Every structure is written in C-alpha cells, then in structure tokens.
Coordinates of C-alpha atoms in Angstrom, one line a residue:
M1 CA 112.2 11.5 5.6
T2 CA 109.8 9.7 8.0
T3 CA 108.3 11.3 11.3
D4 CA 106.2 9.4 13.9
T5 CA 104.7 10.3 16.9
Q6 CA 103.8 8.2 19.6
I7 CA 101.5 8.8 22.6
H8 CA 102.0 7.0 25.8
Q9 CA 99.2 7.2 28.3
I10 CA 101.0 6.9 31.8
N11 CA 99.5 6.7 35.1
T12 CA 101.6 6.7 37.6
E13 CA 103.6 9.1 40.4
L14 CA 107.2 10.3 39.9
T15 CA 109.7 12.1 41.8
L16 CA 111.9 14.4 39.8
Y17 CA 114.4 16.6 42.0
N18 CA 115.7 20.4 41.5
S19 CA 118.9 21.4 41.5
E20 CA 119.4 21.4 45.4
Q21 CA 118.0 18.1 45.6
F22 CA 114.4 19.2 46.4
P23 CA 112.1 16.0 45.9
L24 CA 108.6 16.9 43.9
T25 CA 106.4 14.1 43.1
I26 CA 104.5 14.6 40.4
H27 CA 101.4 12.5 38.6
T28 CA 102.5 11.4 35.2
K29 CA 99.6 11.7 32.7
A30 CA 101.2 11.3 29.4
L31 CA 104.4 10.3 27.0
T32 CA 104.8 11.3 23.7
F33 CA 107.7 10.7 21.3
T34 CA 108.4 12.3 18.2
T35 CA 111.2 10.2 16.0
Q36 CA 112.1 10.8 12.9
D37 CA 113.8 8.0 10.5
N38 CA 113.8 6.1 13.7
T39 CA 115.6 9.1 15.7
L40 CA 114.5 10.3 18.3
I41 CA 114.2 14.2 18.1
E42 CA 111.7 14.6 20.5
S43 CA 110.0 13.7 23.6
R44 CA 107.5 15.8 25.8
L45 CA 106.4 14.7 29.6
T46 CA 102.8 15.4 30.6
F47 CA 102.3 15.8 34.4
Q48 CA 99.9 17.0 37.0
V49 CA 100.2 18.9 40.4
N50 CA 98.8 20.4 42.8
P51 CA 98.6 24.1 43.6
E52 CA 100.5 24.5 46.3
L53 CA 103.7 22.3 44.7
Y54 CA 103.1 24.5 41.3
Q55 CA 103.6 27.9 43.4
H56 CA 106.6 26.2 44.2
I57 CA 108.0 25.5 40.5
H58 CA 106.2 29.0 39.5
N59 CA 108.4 30.4 42.2
Q60 CA 111.5 28.9 41.5
A61 CA 110.9 28.7 37.7
L62 CA 111.7 25.2 37.3
F63 CA 111.0 23.2 34.2
N64 CA 112.7 26.2 32.9
L65 CA 109.6 28.7 33.0
K66 CA 111.9 31.8 33.2
P67 CA 109.1 34.6 34.1
E68 CA 110.3 36.7 30.4
L69 CA 109.9 33.3 28.6
R70 CA 106.3 32.7 30.3
G71 CA 103.3 33.8 28.1
K72 CA 100.7 35.6 30.1
L73 CA 97.8 34.2 31.4
T74 CA 94.3 33.6 29.8
N75 CA 91.1 33.9 32.0
G76 CA 91.7 34.6 34.7
E77 CA 94.1 34.0 38.0
F78 CA 94.7 29.7 38.9
D79 CA 92.7 28.5 41.7
S80 CA 93.9 27.0 44.9
E81 CA 91.8 24.0 45.1
T82 CA 92.3 22.4 41.0
N83 CA 95.5 20.6 40.0
I84 CA 97.5 22.1 37.4
E85 CA 98.7 20.4 33.6
I86 CA 102.3 20.9 32.5
T87 CA 103.6 20.0 29.0
A88 CA 107.6 19.6 29.4
S89 CA 110.1 18.3 26.5
L90 CA 113.4 17.0 27.1
K91 CA 116.3 19.0 26.2
P92 CA 117.6 18.0 22.9
N93 CA 120.8 17.1 24.3
L94 CA 120.0 14.0 26.4
L95 CA 117.5 12.5 24.1
P96 CA 120.8 10.2 23.7
N97 CA 120.0 9.2 27.4
L98 CA 116.1 8.3 26.7
T99 CA 116.7 6.5 23.2
P100 CA 118.0 2.8 24.7
H101 CA 114.6 3.0 27.3
L102 CA 111.8 4.3 25.6
N103 CA 109.9 1.0 25.4
Y104 CA 109.7 0.8 29.1
F105 CA 110.1 5.1 30.1
P106 CA 108.0 4.6 33.1
D107 CA 109.5 1.9 35.1
Y108 CA 112.5 2.9 33.7
L109 CA 111.9 6.5 35.7
Q110 CA 110.8 4.8 38.8
K111 CA 114.4 2.7 39.0
L112 CA 116.3 6.0 38.3
S113 CA 114.5 7.8 41.3
Q114 CA 115.0 4.6 43.7
E115 CA 119.2 4.0 42.4
D116 CA 119.9 6.9 40.9
P117 CA 118.6 10.2 41.7
N118 CA 121.1 12.0 40.5
N119 CA 120.4 11.6 36.7
L120 CA 119.8 13.9 34.7
L121 CA 117.0 12.4 33.4
L122 CA 115.0 13.3 37.0
S123 CA 116.0 17.0 37.3
T124 CA 113.9 19.7 36.7
E125 CA 116.5 21.8 34.8
S126 CA 116.7 18.7 31.8
W127 CA 113.1 19.8 30.6
L128 CA 111.7 23.0 29.2
G129 CA 107.8 23.6 30.2
L130 CA 106.0 24.1 27.3
E131 CA 102.5 24.6 28.7
V132 CA 100.7 25.4 31.6
N133 CA 97.3 24.9 31.8
Q134 CA 94.2 24.1 34.3
Q135 CA 90.6 22.7 34.0
R136 CA 88.3 25.1 35.5
L137 CA 84.7 24.0 33.5
P138 CA 83.9 25.3 31.3
I139 CA 87.0 27.2 30.8
T140 CA 90.9 27.0 30.3
T141 CA 93.2 28.4 32.3
G142 CA 96.9 29.0 31.5
Y143 CA 99.9 30.2 29.5
S144 CA 102.5 28.8 26.6
T145 CA 106.3 29.6 26.8
F146 CA 109.1 30.5 24.0
W147 CA 110.0 27.3 24.2
N148 CA 106.6 25.8 22.9
H149 CA 107.2 28.6 19.8
L150 CA 110.6 26.6 18.9
N151 CA 111.0 23.6 16.7
F152 CA 113.9 21.9 18.9
R153 CA 115.4 20.4 15.6
D154 CA 116.8 24.2 14.5
I155 CA 118.9 24.0 17.6
S156 CA 120.3 20.1 17.9
D157 CA 121.0 19.7 13.9
E158 CA 124.6 20.3 13.0
N159 CA 123.9 23.9 11.4
T160 CA 121.8 26.1 14.3
D161 CA 119.0 27.1 12.4
S162 CA 118.9 30.5 13.7
E163 CA 116.0 32.5 11.8
Q164 CA 113.6 29.7 12.8
I165 CA 115.0 30.6 16.1
S166 CA 114.0 34.4 15.7
N167 CA 110.7 33.2 14.4
A168 CA 109.7 31.6 16.6
L169 CA 110.4 34.6 19.1
I170 CA 108.5 36.6 17.1
S171 CA 105.8 34.1 17.5
F172 CA 106.0 34.4 21.0
F173 CA 105.7 37.7 21.0
E174 CA 102.7 38.1 18.9
S175 CA 100.5 35.7 20.6
W176 CA 101.6 37.4 23.7
T177 CA 100.6 40.6 22.8
E178 CA 97.5 39.1 21.1
A179 CA 96.0 37.7 24.3
N180 CA 97.0 41.0 26.7
L181 CA 96.4 43.5 23.8
E182 CA 99.6 45.0 25.6
P183 CA 102.6 46.3 23.5
I184 CA 106.3 45.4 23.6
A185 CA 108.4 47.0 25.8
N186 CA 111.8 46.9 25.1
D187 CA 112.7 45.7 28.4
A188 CA 110.3 42.6 28.3
I189 CA 112.0 42.0 25.0
S190 CA 115.9 42.2 26.3
Q191 CA 115.0 40.4 29.6
A192 CA 113.8 37.2 26.7
L193 CA 116.9 37.5 24.8
L194 CA 119.4 37.4 28.1
Q195 CA 117.1 34.4 29.1
I196 CA 116.6 32.4 25.3
N197 CA 120.9 32.7 24.7
Q198 CA 120.9 31.7 28.5
G199 CA 118.7 28.7 28.2
L200 CA 120.4 27.6 24.4
E201 CA 123.8 28.0 25.8
E202 CA 123.3 25.9 28.9
W203 CA 123.0 22.5 26.4
I204 CA 125.9 23.6 23.8
D205 CA 128.8 22.6 26.1
S206 CA 127.4 18.9 26.3
S207 CA 125.6 18.7 23.0
T208 CA 126.8 15.8 20.6
A209 CA 125.2 17.5 17.4
G210 CA 128.2 19.8 16.8
I211 CA 126.6 23.1 18.0
T212 CA 129.0 26.1 18.9
S213 CA 129.7 29.0 20.4
D214 CA 129.9 30.6 16.3
H215 CA 126.2 29.3 16.2
L216 CA 124.9 30.8 19.8
T217 CA 126.0 34.0 18.3
Q218 CA 124.8 33.6 15.0
A219 CA 121.3 33.3 16.4
V220 CA 121.5 35.7 18.6
Q221 CA 122.3 38.2 16.2
E222 CA 119.4 37.0 14.1
I223 CA 117.2 37.3 17.0
A224 CA 118.7 40.6 17.6
N225 CA 117.6 41.9 14.0
A226 CA 114.7 40.1 14.5
F227 CA 113.4 42.7 17.4
E228 CA 113.2 45.8 15.3
G229 CA 109.8 44.2 13.6
L230 CA 109.4 43.9 17.1
I231 CA 109.1 47.0 18.9
D232 CA 105.8 48.5 18.7
F233 CA 107.0 51.8 20.7
S234 CA 110.2 52.6 22.5
E235 CA 110.6 53.2 26.7
S236 CA 110.6 57.0 25.7
D237 CA 107.5 56.4 24.5
L238 CA 106.3 55.6 28.1
D239 CA 106.7 59.3 29.4
E240 CA 104.1 59.9 31.5
E241 CA 103.4 63.0 29.8
D242 CA 102.6 60.7 26.5
I243 CA 100.4 59.0 28.2
D244 CA 97.1 61.2 27.4
S245 CA 94.6 58.9 25.5
Q246 CA 91.3 59.6 24.8
N247 CA 91.1 55.5 24.8
I248 CA 90.5 54.9 28.7
F249 CA 91.2 50.7 28.1
E250 CA 94.5 52.1 26.0
A251 CA 95.7 54.5 28.5
M252 CA 95.1 52.2 31.4
V253 CA 97.8 49.3 29.4
K254 CA 100.3 52.0 29.2
F255 CA 100.0 52.9 32.9
F256 CA 100.0 49.4 33.9
T257 CA 102.9 48.7 32.0
T258 CA 104.8 51.3 32.8
D259 CA 104.4 51.6 36.3
D260 CA 105.2 47.6 36.5
W261 CA 102.2 46.1 37.4
Q262 CA 102.0 42.9 36.4
Y263 CA 98.4 41.8 35.0
T264 CA 95.8 39.9 33.4
K265 CA 93.0 40.9 30.6
I266 CA 89.9 39.3 31.6
Q267 CA 88.5 37.9 28.6
G268 CA 85.9 39.6 26.5
E269 CA 85.6 42.7 29.1
P270 CA 88.2 45.7 29.1
T271 CA 89.1 45.0 32.6
L272 CA 92.3 44.3 33.6
Q273 CA 93.2 42.5 37.0
M274 CA 96.3 42.4 39.5
A275 CA 97.3 41.9 42.5
F276 CA 99.2 44.3 45.3
A277 CA 100.3 43.1 48.2
G278 CA 100.7 46.3 51.2
K279 CA 101.7 46.1 54.5
N280 CA 98.7 44.4 56.4
G281 CA 97.4 41.8 53.1
R282 CA 97.4 41.0 49.6
C283 CA 94.0 41.9 48.1
N284 CA 93.0 41.3 44.2
C285 CA 92.4 44.6 41.9
Y286 CA 90.9 45.3 38.9
A287 CA 90.9 48.2 36.4
K288 CA 87.7 48.9 34.1
A289 CA 87.3 51.0 31.5
R290 CA 83.9 52.4 31.0
E291 CA 84.1 53.7 27.4
T292 CA 80.9 54.8 26.6
A293 CA 80.5 56.9 29.8
Q294 CA 84.3 57.3 29.3
Q295 CA 84.5 56.7 33.2
F296 CA 87.8 54.9 34.6
V297 CA 87.1 52.8 37.2
F298 CA 89.6 51.2 40.2
Y299 CA 88.8 48.7 42.7
S300 CA 90.7 46.8 45.1
V301 CA 88.6 43.7 46.9
S302 CA 89.3 42.6 50.4
P303 CA 90.9 39.1 51.0
I304 CA 88.6 38.2 53.2
N305 CA 84.7 38.4 52.7
A306 CA 81.7 39.0 55.2
P307 CA 79.5 36.0 56.4
E308 CA 76.2 36.2 56.7
H309 CA 76.6 36.8 60.7
K310 CA 78.7 39.5 60.3
K311 CA 77.5 41.5 57.5
Q312 CA 75.3 44.3 60.2
S313 CA 78.8 44.6 61.2
V314 CA 80.9 45.1 58.5
S315 CA 78.0 47.9 57.3
E316 CA 78.4 49.9 60.0
F317 CA 82.3 49.8 59.8
I318 CA 82.4 50.8 56.2
A319 CA 79.7 53.6 56.7
R320 CA 81.7 55.3 59.3
A321 CA 85.2 54.3 57.5
N322 CA 83.9 55.8 54.3
Y323 CA 82.1 59.3 56.7
G324 CA 84.6 61.8 55.5
M325 CA 86.3 59.9 53.1
I326 CA 87.6 62.5 49.8
I327 CA 88.2 60.6 47.6
G328 CA 86.4 56.9 47.0
N329 CA 84.5 55.0 49.2
F330 CA 84.4 51.0 50.5
E331 CA 81.3 49.0 49.3
L332 CA 79.6 45.8 50.5
D333 CA 77.8 43.3 48.6
F334 CA 75.3 41.7 50.8
N335 CA 74.8 38.8 48.4
N336 CA 78.3 37.1 48.8
G337 CA 80.1 39.5 51.4
E338 CA 82.5 41.2 49.2
I339 CA 84.3 44.2 50.4
R340 CA 85.8 46.3 48.0
Y341 CA 87.4 49.8 47.8
K342 CA 86.5 51.7 44.8
T343 CA 87.8 55.3 43.5
S344 CA 86.4 56.3 39.8
I345 CA 86.9 59.6 37.6
N346 CA 85.0 60.7 34.7
V347 CA 87.1 62.2 31.7
E348 CA 84.4 63.1 29.2
E349 CA 85.7 66.4 28.9
T350 CA 89.4 65.9 29.8
S351 CA 92.0 62.9 29.0
L352 CA 93.1 60.0 30.9
T353 CA 96.7 61.3 32.2
F354 CA 99.1 59.4 34.1
A355 CA 98.9 61.2 36.9
L356 CA 95.5 60.5 37.2
I357 CA 95.3 57.1 37.4
K358 CA 98.3 56.7 39.1
H359 CA 96.6 59.4 42.2
L360 CA 93.1 57.0 41.7
V361 CA 95.7 53.2 42.2
Y362 CA 97.8 54.3 45.0
A363 CA 94.8 56.4 46.9
N364 CA 92.9 53.2 46.7
V365 CA 94.8 50.3 47.4
T366 CA 96.1 52.6 50.4
M367 CA 92.9 53.3 51.9
M368 CA 92.1 49.1 51.4
D369 CA 95.9 48.5 53.2
E370 CA 94.9 50.8 56.0
Y371 CA 91.7 49.9 57.3
L372 CA 92.0 46.4 55.9
P373 CA 93.2 45.3 59.6
G374 CA 90.2 47.0 61.2
I375 CA 88.1 44.8 58.6
I376 CA 89.5 41.3 59.4
A377 CA 89.1 41.8 63.3
V378 CA 85.6 43.1 63.1
I379 CA 84.8 39.8 60.9
E380 CA 87.6 37.5 63.1
S381 CA 86.3 38.8 66.1
D382 CA 84.0 40.3 68.6
I383 CA 85.3 44.3 68.4
S384 CA 82.6 46.4 67.5
P385 CA 82.6 48.5 64.3
E386 CA 83.2 51.7 66.5
L387 CA 86.0 50.6 68.4
A388 CA 87.7 49.2 65.1
I389 CA 87.7 52.2 63.5
N390 CA 88.5 54.4 66.2
K391 CA 91.3 52.3 66.8
I392 CA 92.7 52.7 63.5
E393 CA 92.0 56.7 63.2
Q394 CA 94.2 56.6 66.6
N395 CA 97.1 54.9 65.3
Q396 CA 97.3 57.0 62.0
E397 CA 99.5 59.6 64.2
I398 CA 101.5 57.2 65.8
N399 CA 102.4 54.6 62.4
Q400 CA 103.0 58.0 60.5
S401 CA 105.8 58.5 62.7
S402 CA 106.9 55.6 64.2
D403 CA 106.9 53.5 60.8
Q404 CA 109.5 55.3 59.6
I405 CA 111.4 54.2 62.3
E406 CA 110.2 50.8 62.5
Q407 CA 109.7 49.8 59.2
L408 CA 112.2 51.7 57.2
P409 CA 115.4 51.4 59.4
L410 CA 117.6 49.8 56.4
I411 CA 116.3 52.4 53.7
I412 CA 116.7 55.3 56.3
A413 CA 120.0 54.0 58.4
V414 CA 122.9 54.3 55.9
D415 CA 122.1 58.5 55.7
A416 CA 124.2 59.2 58.9
Q417 CA 127.2 57.1 57.1
K418 CA 126.6 58.0 54.0
E419 CA 129.1 60.6 53.3
H420 CA 132.0 59.2 54.5
L421 CA 130.9 56.0 52.8
K422 CA 129.8 57.5 49.1
T423 CA 132.4 57.9 46.4
P424 CA 132.6 59.8 42.8
E425 CA 131.8 56.8 41.1
R426 CA 128.7 55.3 43.5
N427 CA 130.7 52.5 44.7
P428 CA 130.0 50.2 41.6
Y429 CA 132.4 48.3 42.7
I430 CA 130.3 46.6 45.0
L431 CA 128.9 44.7 42.1
T432 CA 131.4 42.3 41.8
I433 CA 131.5 41.7 45.3
L434 CA 127.5 40.4 45.1
T435 CA 126.1 37.5 43.8
P436 CA 123.5 38.0 41.0
E437 CA 120.9 36.8 43.6
E438 CA 121.7 39.8 45.5
I439 CA 122.1 42.5 43.3
A440 CA 118.7 40.8 42.0
Q441 CA 117.4 41.3 45.5
F442 CA 118.6 44.7 46.3
H443 CA 117.4 45.9 42.9
H444 CA 114.0 44.9 44.2
A445 CA 114.1 45.9 47.5
L446 CA 115.1 49.7 46.9
Q447 CA 114.0 50.4 43.6
V448 CA 110.9 48.8 42.8
M449 CA 109.7 48.3 45.8
P450 CA 109.4 51.6 47.6
P451 CA 107.5 53.9 48.5
Y452 CA 104.3 51.8 48.9
Q453 CA 106.1 48.0 49.8
H454 CA 108.5 49.0 53.1
K455 CA 107.2 46.3 55.4
Q456 CA 108.4 43.5 52.3
A457 CA 111.6 45.9 51.0
N458 CA 113.2 45.8 54.6
A459 CA 112.5 41.8 55.3
I460 CA 114.6 41.4 51.8
L461 CA 117.4 44.0 53.5
E462 CA 117.7 42.7 56.6
K463 CA 117.7 39.1 55.2
Q464 CA 120.5 40.6 52.8
K465 CA 122.4 42.2 55.8
K466 CA 122.8 39.0 57.6
E467 CA 124.1 36.7 54.4
L468 CA 126.7 39.1 54.1
I469 CA 127.7 39.7 57.7
S470 CA 127.1 35.7 58.1
R471 CA 130.0 35.6 54.8
Y472 CA 132.0 38.4 55.4
G473 CA 132.3 39.2 59.1
E474 CA 132.2 42.5 59.8
L475 CA 133.1 43.3 56.8
G476 CA 130.1 42.5 55.7
E477 CA 128.0 45.4 57.4
T478 CA 130.2 47.7 55.7
I479 CA 129.5 46.4 52.1
F480 CA 125.7 46.1 52.9
I481 CA 125.8 49.9 53.7
Q482 CA 127.8 50.3 50.4
A483 CA 125.1 48.0 48.5
N484 CA 122.2 50.0 50.0
I485 CA 123.5 53.3 49.0
F486 CA 124.2 52.2 45.3
F487 CA 121.0 50.8 44.6
R488 CA 119.1 53.3 46.6
E489 CA 120.6 56.2 43.8
V490 CA 121.8 54.5 41.0
K491 CA 118.3 53.8 38.7
I492 CA 119.5 50.2 36.4
P493 CA 116.9 49.5 33.7
A494 CA 116.2 45.9 33.6
K495 CA 118.4 44.9 30.4
N496 CA 121.2 46.5 32.0
L497 CA 119.8 44.8 35.1
K498 CA 120.3 41.1 33.7
L499 CA 123.9 42.1 31.8
I500 CA 124.6 42.8 35.2
Q501 CA 124.3 40.2 36.8
R502 CA 125.7 37.4 34.1
Y503 CA 129.1 39.8 34.3
S504 CA 129.0 39.7 38.1
G505 CA 128.3 35.9 37.9
I506 CA 132.0 35.8 35.4
A507 CA 133.4 37.9 38.4
G508 CA 132.3 35.5 41.2
R509 CA 134.0 32.8 39.3
I510 CA 137.4 34.2 38.3
Q511 CA 137.7 35.3 41.9
S512 CA 137.0 31.9 42.7
L513 CA 139.7 30.7 40.5
L514 CA 142.1 33.5 41.3
A515 CA 141.7 32.2 45.6
Q516 CA 142.6 28.4 44.5
L517 CA 145.4 29.1 42.2
K518 CA 146.9 31.8 44.4
N519 CA 146.6 29.4 47.0
W520 CA 148.7 26.9 45.3
S521 CA 151.0 29.1 44.2
Q522 CA 151.8 29.3 47.8
E523 CA 152.5 26.0 48.5
H524 CA 154.7 25.5 45.3
K525 CA 157.0 29.0 46.1
E526 CA 160.1 28.0 44.2
Q527 CA 158.2 28.5 40.3
P528 CA 160.0 30.0 37.3
I529 CA 158.5 33.6 36.4
N530 CA 156.8 31.9 32.9
S531 CA 155.3 29.1 35.0
P532 CA 151.8 28.2 33.5
D533 CA 150.3 28.9 36.9
L534 CA 151.7 32.2 37.1
K535 CA 150.4 33.1 34.0
A536 CA 146.7 31.9 34.5
I537 CA 147.0 34.3 37.8
S538 CA 148.3 37.1 35.4
D539 CA 145.9 36.3 32.8
L540 CA 142.9 35.9 35.2
Q541 CA 143.7 39.1 36.9
T542 CA 143.4 40.7 33.3
L543 CA 139.4 39.6 32.5
F544 CA 139.1 40.4 36.0
N545 CA 139.5 43.9 35.5
S546 CA 138.2 44.0 32.4
V547 CA 134.8 42.8 33.8
E548 CA 135.0 45.3 36.5
Q549 CA 135.5 48.3 33.9
R550 CA 132.2 46.8 32.1
L551 CA 130.4 46.7 36.1
Q552 CA 131.5 50.4 36.0
E553 CA 129.9 51.1 32.9
L554 CA 126.4 49.3 32.7
P555 CA 124.5 50.7 35.7
T556 CA 124.4 53.4 33.1
D557 CA 125.4 52.5 29.8
A558 CA 122.4 53.8 27.0
L559 CA 123.4 50.3 25.3
I560 CA 122.9 52.5 22.1
G561 CA 122.7 50.4 18.6
N562 CA 124.2 46.9 18.8
K563 CA 126.2 47.2 22.0
E564 CA 123.6 44.4 23.7
V565 CA 124.5 42.0 21.4
E566 CA 128.6 43.2 21.5
L567 CA 128.2 42.3 25.3
L568 CA 126.4 38.8 25.0
V569 CA 129.5 37.6 22.5
E570 CA 131.8 39.0 25.1
I571 CA 130.2 37.6 28.0
E572 CA 130.7 34.1 26.1
E573 CA 134.4 34.7 25.1
L574 CA 134.9 35.0 28.9
R575 CA 133.0 32.0 29.7
A576 CA 135.1 29.9 27.1
K577 CA 138.3 31.1 28.6
L578 CA 137.6 30.6 32.3
V579 CA 136.4 26.9 31.0
F580 CA 140.4 26.4 29.6
H581 CA 141.6 28.2 33.3
K582 CA 139.1 25.8 35.2
K583 CA 140.2 22.6 33.6
L584 CA 143.7 24.3 34.6
V585 CA 142.6 24.5 38.1

C-alpha cells in the first residue's frame, strides 16, 4: 500500500460561499494532496483571512467549525490586527469531484468561482476546519478541532471504523482537557456527540463509499461507550456545596465551568481569562489564584485606557468612585493607562466556596459596568470627574426602578397574561411550532443571560417577537408569549436542548410535507381511500404525533442509561422515513 503526500504552494485570492451564498474572499497559501495507491484519500486547503472575516466565520460556524468541536484557544485571545490562518479538509464524499483536476486545481477553482459559484467545491460547508492559528511572534495563538484528530479513511472505507472514530474523540477531549486543566462536563460531551453525529450523517447519503445508517449507528454506539471512560465527574459533582477547595485554582476552574463562562487559561500562570458583556460595554476579565498567599483575585479591565492627557482626570474619577466602596476598588496603571476593578479574598483559614467566588465575580463586573459610562465620558469629553460621578450616583435610583420597565419589558410583560395562557403541561407543544434556531434563541435569552445581561436578552426577544408576528400574524404574539413563559419556567439541560432542536426540525419538515400533500389532495378530491397520498398523510400524521410526544418528554427527561443514544438512532430512522415521503411529494 503506497501513500504519497504532495504540498503545492499557491498564492491567490479565492471566493467561497456559505449556505446563503454570502461570498467570502480568502487568500490561499497551500494545497495538500494525499493519495494511496493512486487514489485521492485527503485534500487540505490552507488559507488566510483577516480578523473581521474570521469573526464572521467563527459566529456562523463556517467550515464546520462547530463550537462543541473546537478545541480551546491557547496563548490568549486572537488580536484584531493579524491575519488568521485556517487549514481545512475536503469532505471525503467530495474527493471524486476533485480528482480529475488535481494538476490545475487553483485555476479550476478560479474558473468555478466565475462560472459555477454553486459548485460544492466552493461551499464552506464542504470543508472541515482542522486548525485555526494566528502567528503572534514569538507565540502562536490558536486551536485545533475534532476533525483534526480523525483519519477520514475511517469514515470513507466500505466498513466504517467506529472504534477509530471513538479514539479520535477521546484524543480530542484529552488534548482539550490538558490544554485547559478543565474537567470534561457531561453537557460538553453530549453536545459534541450530537455535532459529530450530525457531521457524519451530512455526507452519508451522498457518499459513494457504501456508508449506511447501520454504520453510523454503530459508530455512535461506539462513541457513546467511549464516553464512560472520558467523564471525570458528573454534573452532580459540580453542585455548589461540593465546590469547596483549598486548591484555589481548582476551585476557580470548577466555578467558571459550572457557571457557564467561556474562558482560556493563560499559559504558565494560574490565571484564567474571560470576557463579560454588560449593558454598558464589554470588558476582559482575569481570575488569578495566589496559592502561596491563599488568595483569590478577580479583575475586570475597562475596554478603554486613559490617554496621557486624561490620566489626572481619570485618577480623580477613580478616587471619587472608590470612596465608600465596600467590596473591591478601581485601579489605574499610570504607565499604560489601564483601568481595572479588583475584588479579592484571603481564604487562609477557610475554603474558597462557590458562593464566595460568585459574590466577588458578580460584584466586580457589576461595578465596572455601572461606572464604565463615567470612565468613557471623562476620557472622551470635557465633563469633570465630579460631575461624571454625580451623574452615575444620581441615576442609580432612577435606573433601578426604570430599568425594570425599560430593559425588561418582554421578560415581565407576560406576567399579567400568564395564568390564562399557562397549561398544566407548561406549553411544551410550543416546541413543535418554533424552529430549532428560535428554540436556541429563546433558551439563550431566558435561561442563560439573566440576571446580569437583560439588555442583550431583550434585544434577542424583541427580534424573535417581530419574526413570529411576521410569520403568523396576530397568532405570532400569542406564540411568543407562550414560548416566553415556557422557557422561563423550564430549565433544559444542554444535551436535552440539542435533541429538542433535532426533533423540532423534524417536526417542521413533517408539517411542511403534510401541508403539500393536503393541498394536492384537496385539488384531487376523488381519491380511493387507500390511495398512496392519503396513506402518506396518515403515516406523516403518525410520525408527527410521535415527535410531538418526544418534545413533551424531553425538556425534563433525565436521559438515563443509553436513552440519548436510542433517541439519536430514532432520529436517524425518522430522517430516513422523511426522505421516502419527500420523494413521493
């Protein structure tokens, strides 16, 4: 068996497209071909994008850079000045499309972008992101993904090697944990399982390599079995009562994991870096463990530094703000103008508990967010520090009362109508009406963001309300209120949410097919009772009832044992049935 790898350096601009045909201009650097016995088994494309375009790629999870399948960033965050390099591999089922054009691939892609922009080779969804890096001498910041741990031959041969797939998953999570000293939570693993399953299934139907649903089911089962060896602790191990620790760094990690913060570890230091978005701005935060002194320190850093000519004014503002502060204080670095808020605690004679960390962290970011408009005003205008402080302190009482009216209208407005809209089942049927994206947005706004990010939550809810009214007319407002109530009252675990989204998507497809078949049936009224169309309508209604039943159970289902795997297999079976009925339509 002869394996040969060739690297072709290319230096050209190329336009790719996402699923909505949004053009992305990338700068190609290299194309790597790997052949085995003269058969193409892998093709990798390395290219650069500017930070602004990368942010779009990141937010939209283009090139299959799904959040659950990305490794954690090493060596800090990406900066906004340096280009970012991405290496991606073409999906295995598309390799035959590329084989005839290997000798002149760059020219071929350029021609496609001009003459056939819909070609699959130009779709961002056809490429699997392997590595993302930013060269910032003397260090490199970046991450790798699950796909970088997977040998694509394991899913492109006639017999899918599910053991190799599970080994790749184990390798991915082990490197993820090692880089961040962070234990693997069940939710993270469950979300990764769903994304990997979805990624594999996307090319199974179009693959010419003989991969079947049986192969996929076997692979999923193998991966699920591998999880038992991966999980270092269960979600119950992260109860607030159990987070006490004399090891300050360990307690920090457990808190920010449990409290659902996205963070990175600063290499070589017992420090975590994260960001907080408040109503007045976004700031970088640092949690630091001082093990020898038995101290925990938390900083939030202003997004704006004091310039040289404003340092005196800012120092006066900070002195006025600090007077009377009970927990924490502002600090100004006269060397570089950095402004930060610090809270800390000494735990020499006690344990660092979940409650202690939470109190210090949220007191910190709340104060930074409250005084940030004054900091910005002193730096960017001629307002005096005294007047800036007075404005903040005079507005405190007004904000505390008016914010509940101005910033929380969508969260609170439903209370008056709650009783006559609420059903004993807490409206789970709403999950059959909302799209998977809407479910994610409601969950994010009502269960994840409050109580500290109301402004962002309500911006999301306002948009959801307008879209529902646009789609359903007056009924859209009722649907919005019912969804609002449901997601406020039902705490859905992340793994359940992902399954709910999958079933919701299937429910939407069933309803679409039912509508098409019923319209056709009405146009052809005289049909025998056993006609294929009427039977299809009956079958689809039965499928919908079973999906609706799942959506009623899933919000509170504990998913004990192999229940999650069984549901994934059921989803595959439902998809197969829908493919059959879609052909009929």
